[in-house]
PDB file of N, CA, C and O in Angstrom:
ATOM      1  N   GLY A   1     -24.712 -98.181 -72.657  1.00 76.00           N
ATOM      2  CA  GLY A   1     -23.490 -97.826 -72.239  1.00 76.00           C
ATOM      3  C   GLY A   1     -23.260 -98.398 -70.988  1.00 76.00           C
ATOM      4  O   GLY A   1     -24.014 -99.638 -71.176  1.00 76.00           O
ATOM      5  N   GLN A   2     -22.286 -98.140 -70.373  1.00 88.00           N
ATOM      6  CA  GLN A   2     -21.581 -98.657 -69.042  1.00 88.00           C
ATOM      7  C   GLN A   2     -21.326 -98.026 -68.340  1.00 88.00           C
ATOM      8  O   GLN A   2     -20.703 -96.679 -68.386  1.00 88.00           O
ATOM      9  N   LEU A   3     -21.570 -98.402 -66.842  1.00 89.00           N
ATOM     10  CA  LEU A   3     -21.429 -97.891 -65.633  1.00 89.00           C
ATOM     11  C   LEU A   3     -19.812 -97.785 -65.290  1.00 89.00           C
ATOM     12  O   LEU A   3     -19.380 -98.475 -65.623  1.00 89.00           O
ATOM     13  N   ALA A   4     -19.753 -96.606 -64.959  1.00 94.00           N
ATOM     14  CA  ALA A   4     -17.923 -96.455 -64.513  1.00 94.00           C
ATOM     15  C   ALA A   4     -17.656 -97.287 -63.246  1.00 94.00           C
ATOM     16  O   ALA A   4     -19.000 -97.242 -62.494  1.00 94.00           O
ATOM     17  N   PRO A   5     -16.546 -97.516 -62.924  1.00 94.00           N
ATOM     18  CA  PRO A   5     -16.130 -98.465 -62.003  1.00 94.00           C
ATOM     19  C   PRO A   5     -16.630 -97.479 -60.796  1.00 94.00           C
ATOM     20  O   PRO A   5     -17.108 -97.962 -59.782  1.00 94.00           O
ATOM     21  N   ASP A   6     -16.088 -96.132 -60.991  1.00 96.00           N
ATOM     22  CA  ASP A   6     -16.244 -95.494 -59.650  1.00 96.00           C
ATOM     23  C   ASP A   6     -18.124 -95.325 -59.254  1.00 96.00           C
ATOM     24  O   ASP A   6     -18.519 -95.019 -58.152  1.00 96.00           O
ATOM     25  N   THR A   7     -18.570 -95.089 -60.137  1.00 94.00           N
ATOM     26  CA  THR A   7     -20.280 -95.079 -60.100  1.00 94.00           C
ATOM     27  C   THR A   7     -20.421 -96.392 -59.717  1.00 94.00           C
ATOM     28  O   THR A   7     -21.572 -96.485 -58.100  1.00 94.00           O
ATOM     29  N   VAL A   8     -20.594 -97.531 -60.075  1.00 94.00           N
ATOM     30  CA  VAL A   8     -20.712 -98.718 -59.551  1.00 94.00           C
ATOM     31  C   VAL A   8     -19.969 -98.791 -57.561  1.00 94.00           C
ATOM     32  O   VAL A   8     -20.968 -99.233 -56.741  1.00 94.00           O
ATOM     33  N   ARG A   9     -18.891 -98.517 -58.003  1.00 95.00           N
ATOM     34  CA  ARG A   9     -18.328 -98.357 -56.141  1.00 95.00           C
ATOM     35  C   ARG A   9     -19.408 -97.372 -55.061  1.00 95.00           C
ATOM     36  O   ARG A   9     -19.504 -97.825 -54.305  1.00 95.00           O
ATOM     37  N   ASP A  10     -19.614 -96.276 -56.177  1.00 95.00           N
ATOM     38  CA  ASP A  10     -20.293 -95.605 -54.911  1.00 95.00           C
ATOM     39  C   ASP A  10     -21.833 -96.201 -54.882  1.00 95.00           C
ATOM     40  O   ASP A  10     -22.386 -96.077 -53.612  1.00 95.00           O
ATOM     41  N   LEU A  11     -22.372 -96.805 -55.529  1.00 95.00           N
ATOM     42  CA  LEU A  11     -23.751 -97.305 -55.597  1.00 95.00           C
ATOM     43  C   LEU A  11     -23.907 -98.305 -54.565  1.00 95.00           C
ATOM     44  O   LEU A  11     -24.600 -98.539 -53.313  1.00 95.00           O
ATOM     45  N   ARG A  12     -22.593 -99.260 -54.798  1.00 95.00           N
ATOM     46  CA  ARG A  12     -22.659-100.549 -53.353  1.00 95.00           C
ATOM     47  C   ARG A  12     -22.564 -99.883 -52.239  1.00 95.00           C
ATOM     48  O   ARG A  12     -22.937-100.698 -51.502  1.00 95.00           O
ATOM     49  N   SER A  13     -21.987 -98.766 -52.481  1.00 95.00           N
ATOM     50  CA  SER A  13     -21.447 -98.346 -50.820  1.00 95.00           C
ATOM     51  C   SER A  13     -23.226 -97.886 -50.142  1.00 95.00           C
ATOM     52  O   SER A  13     -22.969 -97.533 -48.894  1.00 95.00           O
ATOM     53  N   ASN A  14     -23.960 -97.873 -50.833  1.00 95.00           N
ATOM     54  CA  ASN A  14     -25.267 -97.230 -50.620  1.00 95.00           C
ATOM     55  C   ASN A  14     -26.083 -98.046 -50.595  1.00 95.00           C
ATOM     56  O   ASN A  14     -27.499 -97.851 -49.974  1.00 95.00           O
ATOM     57  N   LEU A  15     -25.923 -99.424 -51.164  1.00 96.00           N
ATOM     58  CA  LEU A  15     -26.829-100.479 -51.079  1.00 96.00           C
ATOM     59  C   LEU A  15     -26.784-101.677 -50.453  1.00 96.00           C
ATOM     60  O   LEU A  15     -25.562-101.529 -49.951  1.00 96.00           O
ATOM     61  N   VAL A  16     -27.423-102.444 -50.050  1.00 95.00           N
ATOM     62  CA  VAL A  16     -27.525-103.441 -49.082  1.00 95.00           C
ATOM     63  C   VAL A  16     -26.721-104.868 -49.836  1.00 95.00           C
ATOM     64  O   VAL A  16     -26.227-105.229 -49.458  1.00 95.00           O
ATOM     65  N   SER A  17     -27.081-104.987 -51.151  1.00 96.00           N
ATOM     66  CA  SER A  17     -26.683-106.176 -51.720  1.00 96.00           C
ATOM     67  C   SER A  17     -26.534-105.849 -53.350  1.00 96.00           C
ATOM     68  O   SER A  17     -27.329-104.735 -53.538  1.00 96.00           O
ATOM     69  N   ASP A  18     -25.709-106.833 -53.978  1.00 94.00           N
ATOM     70  CA  ASP A  18     -25.672-107.152 -55.841  1.00 94.00           C
ATOM     71  C   ASP A  18     -26.853-106.900 -55.922  1.00 94.00           C
ATOM     72  O   ASP A  18     -27.460-106.327 -57.159  1.00 94.00           O
ATOM     73  N   ALA A  19     -28.124-107.664 -55.576  1.00 96.00           N
ATOM     74  CA  ALA A  19     -29.199-107.906 -55.779  1.00 96.00           C
ATOM     75  C   ALA A  19     -29.974-106.314 -55.864  1.00 96.00           C
ATOM     76  O   ALA A  19     -30.540-105.967 -57.040  1.00 96.00           O
ATOM     77  N   GLU A  20     -30.026-105.394 -55.072  1.00 97.00           N
ATOM     78  CA  GLU A  20     -30.312-104.507 -54.993  1.00 97.00           C
ATOM     79  C   GLU A  20     -30.088-103.363 -56.165  1.00 97.00           C
ATOM     80  O   GLU A  20     -30.543-102.532 -57.026  1.00 97.00           O
ATOM     81  N   LEU A  21     -28.345-103.532 -56.145  1.00 95.00           N
ATOM     82  CA  LEU A  21     -27.710-102.642 -57.466  1.00 95.00           C
ATOM     83  C   LEU A  21     -28.437-103.175 -58.767  1.00 95.00           C
ATOM     84  O   LEU A  21     -28.311-102.125 -59.518  1.00 95.00           O
ATOM     85  N   VAL A  22     -28.531-104.286 -59.294  1.00 95.00           N
ATOM     86  CA  VAL A  22     -29.091-105.013 -60.056  1.00 95.00           C
ATOM     87  C   VAL A  22     -30.778-104.454 -60.506  1.00 95.00           C
ATOM     88  O   VAL A  22     -30.499-104.146 -61.646  1.00 95.00           O
ATOM     89  N   GLU A  23     -31.046-104.298 -59.452  1.00 96.00           N
ATOM     90  CA  GLU A  23     -32.614-103.714 -59.356  1.00 96.00           C
ATOM     91  C   GLU A  23     -32.905-102.857 -59.802  1.00 96.00           C
ATOM     92  O   GLU A  23     -33.880-102.217 -60.812  1.00 96.00           O
ATOM     93  N   LEU A  24     -32.161-101.279 -59.310  1.00 95.00           N
ATOM     94  CA  LEU A  24     -31.833-100.045 -59.581  1.00 95.00           C
ATOM     95  C   LEU A  24     -31.283-100.058 -61.352  1.00 95.00           C
ATOM     96  O   LEU A  24     -32.259 -99.175 -61.753  1.00 95.00           O
ATOM     97  N   ILE A  25     -30.441-100.790 -61.728  1.00 93.00           N
ATOM     98  CA  ILE A  25     -29.980-100.659 -62.850  1.00 93.00           C
ATOM     99  C   ILE A  25     -31.513-101.175 -64.085  1.00 93.00           C
ATOM    100  O   ILE A  25     -31.674-100.523 -64.799  1.00 93.00           O
ATOM    101  N   TYR A  26     -31.937-102.417 -63.351  1.00 95.00           N
ATOM    102  CA  TYR A  26     -32.850-102.501 -64.096  1.00 95.00           C
ATOM    103  C   TYR A  26     -34.044-101.379 -64.130  1.00 95.00           C
ATOM    104  O   TYR A  26     -34.885-101.312 -65.470  1.00 95.00           O
ATOM    105  N   CYS A  27     -34.326-101.360 -63.071  1.00 95.00           N
ATOM    106  CA  CYS A  27     -35.532 -99.869 -62.962  1.00 95.00           C
ATOM    107  C   CYS A  27     -35.014 -98.853 -63.814  1.00 95.00           C
ATOM    108  O   CYS A  27     -35.910 -98.042 -64.636  1.00 95.00           O
ATOM    109  N   ILE A  28     -33.762 -98.302 -63.681  1.00 91.00           N
ATOM    110  CA  ILE A  28     -33.530 -97.219 -64.972  1.00 91.00           C
ATOM    111  C   ILE A  28     -33.673 -97.710 -66.281  1.00 91.00           C
ATOM    112  O   ILE A  28     -33.992 -96.289 -67.108  1.00 91.00           O
ATOM    113  N   ALA A  29     -33.577 -98.827 -67.026  1.00 93.00           N
ATOM    114  CA  ALA A  29     -33.145 -98.986 -67.810  1.00 93.00           C
ATOM    115  C   ALA A  29     -34.608 -99.385 -68.393  1.00 93.00           C
ATOM    116  O   ALA A  29     -34.891 -98.800 -69.924  1.00 93.00           O
ATOM    117  N   LEU A  30     -35.377-100.044 -67.825  1.00 95.00           N
ATOM    118  CA  LEU A  30     -37.279 -99.751 -67.954  1.00 95.00           C
ATOM    119  C   LEU A  30     -38.053 -98.462 -68.103  1.00 95.00           C
ATOM    120  O   LEU A  30     -38.308 -98.201 -68.939  1.00 95.00           O
ATOM    121  N   TRP A  31     -37.119 -97.767 -67.499  1.00 91.00           N
ATOM    122  CA  TRP A  31     -37.707 -96.159 -67.364  1.00 91.00           C
ATOM    123  C   TRP A  31     -37.484 -95.345 -68.527  1.00 91.00           C
ATOM    124  O   TRP A  31     -38.083 -94.861 -69.299  1.00 91.00           O
ATOM    125  N   CYS A  32     -35.851 -95.698 -69.071  1.00 90.00           N
ATOM    126  CA  CYS A  32     -35.386 -95.187 -70.281  1.00 90.00           C
ATOM    127  C   CYS A  32     -35.977 -95.800 -71.329  1.00 90.00           C
ATOM    128  O   CYS A  32     -36.769 -94.952 -72.440  1.00 90.00           O
ATOM    129  N   CYS A  33     -36.568 -97.244 -71.588  1.00 93.00           N
ATOM    130  CA  CYS A  33     -37.554 -97.788 -72.302  1.00 93.00           C
ATOM    131  C   CYS A  33     -39.052 -97.194 -72.728  1.00 93.00           C
ATOM    132  O   CYS A  33     -39.319 -96.784 -73.681  1.00 93.00           O
ATOM    133  N   ILE A  34     -39.491 -97.178 -71.320  1.00 92.00           N
ATOM    134  CA  ILE A  34     -40.780 -96.343 -71.251  1.00 92.00           C
ATOM    135  C   ILE A  34     -40.867 -95.131 -71.974  1.00 92.00           C
ATOM    136  O   ILE A  34     -41.576 -94.819 -72.673  1.00 92.00           O
ATOM    137  N   SER A  35     -39.640 -94.086 -71.551  1.00 87.00           N
ATOM    138  CA  SER A  35     -39.853 -93.307 -72.102  1.00 87.00           C
ATOM    139  C   SER A  35     -39.323 -92.882 -73.647  1.00 87.00           C
ATOM    140  O   SER A  35     -40.231 -92.321 -74.334  1.00 87.00           O
ATOM    141  N   SER A  36     -38.565 -93.577 -74.037  1.00 90.00           N
ATOM    142  CA  SER A  36     -38.247 -94.065 -75.601  1.00 90.00           C
ATOM    143  C   SER A  36     -39.456 -94.403 -76.288  1.00 90.00           C
ATOM    144  O   SER A  36     -39.986 -93.754 -77.429  1.00 90.00           O
ATOM    145  N   VAL A  37     -40.178 -95.396 -75.920  1.00 93.00           N
ATOM    146  CA  VAL A  37     -41.731 -95.503 -76.497  1.00 93.00           C
ATOM    147  C   VAL A  37     -42.350 -94.524 -76.674  1.00 93.00           C
ATOM    148  O   VAL A  37     -43.152 -94.289 -77.329  1.00 93.00           O
ATOM    149  N   SER A  38     -42.990 -93.624 -75.333  1.00 89.00           N
ATOM    150  CA  SER A  38     -43.533 -92.986 -75.218  1.00 89.00           C
ATOM    151  C   SER A  38     -43.184 -91.301 -76.336  1.00 89.00           C
ATOM    152  O   SER A  38     -44.226 -91.427 -76.629  1.00 89.00           O
ATOM    153  N   MET A  39     -42.219 -91.428 -76.268  1.00 86.00           N
ATOM    154  CA  MET A  39     -41.771 -90.125 -77.398  1.00 86.00           C
ATOM    155  C   MET A  39     -41.863 -90.927 -79.016  1.00 86.00           C
ATOM    156  O   MET A  39     -42.408 -90.024 -79.566  1.00 86.00           O
ATOM    157  N   SER A  40     -41.708 -92.134 -78.978  1.00 92.00           N
ATOM    158  CA  SER A  40     -41.748 -92.901 -80.239  1.00 92.00           C
ATOM    159  C   SER A  40     -42.983 -92.535 -80.725  1.00 92.00           C
ATOM    160  O   SER A  40     -43.437 -92.006 -81.986  1.00 92.00           O
ATOM    161  N   LEU A  41     -44.224 -92.694 -79.868  1.00 93.00           N
ATOM    162  CA  LEU A  41     -45.353 -92.933 -80.371  1.00 93.00           C
ATOM    163  C   LEU A  41     -46.327 -91.616 -79.382  1.00 93.00           C
ATOM    164  O   LEU A  41     -47.650 -91.227 -79.981  1.00 93.00           O
ATOM    165  N   ALA A  42     -45.405 -90.696 -79.952  1.00 88.00           N
ATOM    166  CA  ALA A  42     -45.936 -89.127 -79.474  1.00 88.00           C
ATOM    167  C   ALA A  42     -46.917 -88.919 -78.388  1.00 88.00           C
ATOM    168  O   ALA A  42     -47.972 -88.352 -78.499  1.00 88.00           O
ATOM    169  N   VAL A  43     -46.606 -89.872 -77.188  1.00 88.00           N
ATOM    170  CA  VAL A  43     -47.824 -90.091 -76.012  1.00 88.00           C
ATOM    171  C   VAL A  43     -47.809 -88.375 -75.445  1.00 88.00           C
ATOM    172  O   VAL A  43     -46.759 -87.776 -75.081  1.00 88.00           O
ATOM    173  N   PRO A  44     -49.074 -87.607 -75.646  1.00 87.00           N
ATOM    174  CA  PRO A  44     -49.132 -86.737 -75.014  1.00 87.00           C
ATOM    175  C   PRO A  44     -48.522 -86.073 -73.774  1.00 87.00           C
ATOM    176  O   PRO A  44     -49.208 -87.185 -72.638  1.00 87.00           O
ATOM    177  N   LEU A  45     -48.025 -85.240 -73.030  1.00 82.00           N
ATOM    178  CA  LEU A  45     -47.690 -84.852 -71.853  1.00 82.00           C
ATOM    179  C   LEU A  45     -49.245 -84.327 -70.821  1.00 82.00           C
ATOM    180  O   LEU A  45     -49.682 -84.089 -71.926  1.00 82.00           O
ATOM    181  N   GLU A  46     -49.262 -84.268 -69.918  1.00 85.00           N
ATOM    182  CA  GLU A  46     -50.493 -84.006 -69.269  1.00 85.00           C
ATOM    183  C   GLU A  46     -50.491 -82.417 -69.237  1.00 85.00           C
ATOM    184  O   GLU A  46     -49.522 -81.915 -69.582  1.00 85.00           O
ATOM    185  N   ASP A  47     -51.848 -81.596 -68.823  1.00 86.00           N
ATOM    186  CA  ASP A  47     -51.679 -80.494 -69.264  1.00 86.00           C
ATOM    187  C   ASP A  47     -50.770 -79.643 -68.283  1.00 86.00           C
ATOM    188  O   ASP A  47     -50.574 -80.509 -67.146  1.00 86.00           O
ATOM    189  N   ASN A  48     -50.335 -78.506 -68.781  1.00 80.00           N
ATOM    190  CA  ASN A  48     -49.528 -77.939 -67.871  1.00 80.00           C
ATOM    191  C   ASN A  48     -47.945 -78.618 -67.144  1.00 80.00           C
ATOM    192  O   ASN A  48     -47.534 -78.090 -66.355  1.00 80.00           O
ATOM    193  N   TYR A  49     -47.848 -79.680 -67.919  1.00 79.00           N
ATOM    194  CA  TYR A  49     -46.662 -80.080 -67.725  1.00 79.00           C
ATOM    195  C   TYR A  49     -45.791 -79.602 -68.579  1.00 79.00           C
ATOM    196  O   TYR A  49     -45.366 -79.302 -70.168  1.00 79.00           O
ATOM    197  N   VAL A  50     -44.275 -79.408 -68.077  1.00 73.00           N
ATOM    198  CA  VAL A  50     -43.372 -78.743 -68.701  1.00 73.00           C
ATOM    199  C   VAL A  50     -42.177 -79.990 -68.752  1.00 73.00           C
ATOM    200  O   VAL A  50     -41.551 -80.337 -67.394  1.00 73.00           O
ATOM    201  N   PRO A  51     -42.125 -80.291 -69.953  1.00 73.00           N
ATOM    202  CA  PRO A  51     -40.812 -81.554 -69.759  1.00 73.00           C
ATOM    203  C   PRO A  51     -39.397 -80.886 -69.627  1.00 73.00           C
ATOM    204  O   PRO A  51     -39.140 -79.836 -69.947  1.00 73.00           O
ATOM    205  N   TRP A  52     -38.460 -81.867 -68.911  1.00 71.00           N
ATOM    206  CA  TRP A  52     -37.281 -81.510 -68.469  1.00 71.00           C
ATOM    207  C   TRP A  52     -36.555 -81.769 -70.342  1.00 71.00           C
ATOM    208  O   TRP A  52     -36.449 -82.645 -70.839  1.00 71.00           O
ATOM    209  N   PRO A  53     -35.859 -80.748 -70.503  1.00 69.00           N
ATOM    210  CA  PRO A  53     -34.776 -80.863 -71.635  1.00 69.00           C
ATOM    211  C   PRO A  53     -33.935 -81.730 -71.722  1.00 69.00           C
ATOM    212  O   PRO A  53     -33.302 -82.334 -70.802  1.00 69.00           O
ATOM    213  N   PRO A  54     -33.279 -82.225 -73.389  1.00 68.00           N
ATOM    214  CA  PRO A  54     -32.577 -83.272 -72.967  1.00 68.00           C
ATOM    215  C   PRO A  54     -31.011 -83.114 -72.411  1.00 68.00           C
ATOM    216  O   PRO A  54     -30.204 -83.754 -71.940  1.00 68.00           O
ATOM    217  N   ASP A  55     -30.832 -81.634 -71.638  1.00 72.00           N
ATOM    218  CA  ASP A  55     -29.574 -81.495 -71.075  1.00 72.00           C
ATOM    219  C   ASP A  55     -29.707 -81.747 -69.512  1.00 72.00           C
ATOM    220  O   ASP A  55     -28.795 -81.620 -69.050  1.00 72.00           O
ATOM    221  N   GLY A  56     -31.121 -82.305 -69.150  1.00 68.00           N
ATOM    222  CA  GLY A  56     -31.068 -82.713 -67.830  1.00 68.00           C
ATOM    223  C   GLY A  56     -31.609 -81.341 -67.115  1.00 68.00           C
ATOM    224  O   GLY A  56     -31.478 -81.901 -65.703  1.00 68.00           O
ATOM    225  N   ARG A  57     -31.232 -80.595 -67.316  1.00 74.00           N
ATOM    226  CA  ARG A  57     -31.591 -79.637 -66.410  1.00 74.00           C
ATOM    227  C   ARG A  57     -33.003 -79.035 -66.182  1.00 74.00           C
ATOM    228  O   ARG A  57     -33.808 -78.996 -67.366  1.00 74.00           O
ATOM    229  N   ARG A  58     -33.352 -79.046 -65.087  1.00 73.00           N
ATOM    230  CA  ARG A  58     -35.046 -78.913 -64.594  1.00 73.00           C
ATOM    231  C   ARG A  58     -35.534 -77.601 -64.960  1.00 73.00           C
ATOM    232  O   ARG A  58     -34.570 -76.444 -65.203  1.00 73.00           O
ATOM    233  N   PRO A  59     -36.950 -77.373 -65.579  1.00 71.00           N
ATOM    234  CA  PRO A  59     -37.388 -76.491 -66.126  1.00 71.00           C
ATOM    235  C   PRO A  59     -37.141 -75.291 -64.806  1.00 71.00           C
ATOM    236  O   PRO A  59     -37.326 -75.452 -63.808  1.00 71.00           O
ATOM    237  N   THR A  60     -37.289 -73.491 -64.881  1.00 74.00           N
ATOM    238  CA  THR A  60     -37.262 -72.782 -64.607  1.00 74.00           C
ATOM    239  C   THR A  60     -38.421 -72.150 -64.107  1.00 74.00           C
ATOM    240  O   THR A  60     -39.545 -72.950 -64.962  1.00 74.00           O
ATOM    241  N   ALA A  61     -38.430 -71.238 -63.191  1.00 75.00           N
ATOM    242  CA  ALA A  61     -39.751 -71.013 -62.901  1.00 75.00           C
ATOM    243  C   ALA A  61     -40.472 -69.766 -64.423  1.00 75.00           C
ATOM    244  O   ALA A  61     -41.390 -69.982 -64.571  1.00 75.00           O
ATOM    245  N   ALA A  62     -39.642 -69.384 -65.090  1.00 73.00           N
ATOM    246  CA  ALA A  62     -40.047 -68.987 -66.480  1.00 73.00           C
ATOM    247  C   ALA A  62     -40.477 -69.424 -67.084  1.00 73.00           C
ATOM    248  O   ALA A  62     -41.281 -69.588 -67.807  1.00 73.00           O
ATOM    249  N   ASP A  63     -39.740 -71.025 -67.379  1.00 66.00           N
ATOM    250  CA  ASP A  63     -40.112 -71.598 -68.273  1.00 66.00           C
ATOM    251  C   ASP A  63     -41.981 -72.260 -67.785  1.00 66.00           C
ATOM    252  O   ASP A  63     -42.569 -72.653 -68.973  1.00 66.00           O
ATOM    253  N   THR A  64     -41.658 -72.484 -66.639  1.00 64.00           N
ATOM    254  CA  THR A  64     -43.144 -72.899 -65.955  1.00 64.00           C
ATOM    255  C   THR A  64     -44.612 -72.098 -66.479  1.00 64.00           C
ATOM    256  O   THR A  64     -45.588 -72.177 -66.944  1.00 64.00           O
ATOM    257  N   GLU A  65     -44.292 -70.463 -66.219  1.00 64.00           N
ATOM    258  CA  GLU A  65     -44.910 -69.558 -66.564  1.00 64.00           C
ATOM    259  C   GLU A  65     -45.295 -69.432 -68.370  1.00 64.00           C
ATOM    260  O   GLU A  65     -46.320 -68.798 -68.544  1.00 64.00           O
ATOM    261  N   ARG A  66     -44.444 -69.544 -68.646  1.00 54.00           N
ATOM    262  CA  ARG A  66     -44.579 -69.619 -70.169  1.00 54.00           C
ATOM    263  C   ARG A  66     -45.667 -70.780 -70.662  1.00 54.00           C
ATOM    264  O   ARG A  66     -46.223 -70.631 -71.938  1.00 54.00           O
ATOM    265  N   SER A  67     -45.985 -71.821 -70.182  1.00 49.00           N
ATOM    266  CA  SER A  67     -46.786 -72.871 -70.683  1.00 49.00           C
ATOM    267  C   SER A  67     -48.136 -72.519 -70.174  1.00 49.00           C
ATOM    268  O   SER A  67     -48.852 -72.031 -69.746  1.00 49.00           O
TER     269      SER A  67
END
């Protein structure tokens, strides 16, 4: 994907330099890569860990009680 111009503008307004912006984007991309590889290899989650669903909404207390 590509960052929307408004997103880049907002990020730049909160960061000191373009180097920080690039580092932030690389960190996010690396985390996505690690997540994809972990899912592909079926790496088990820690005990009592409730995964966040693909919709990005945080688990509720009810979700936590079910595990």
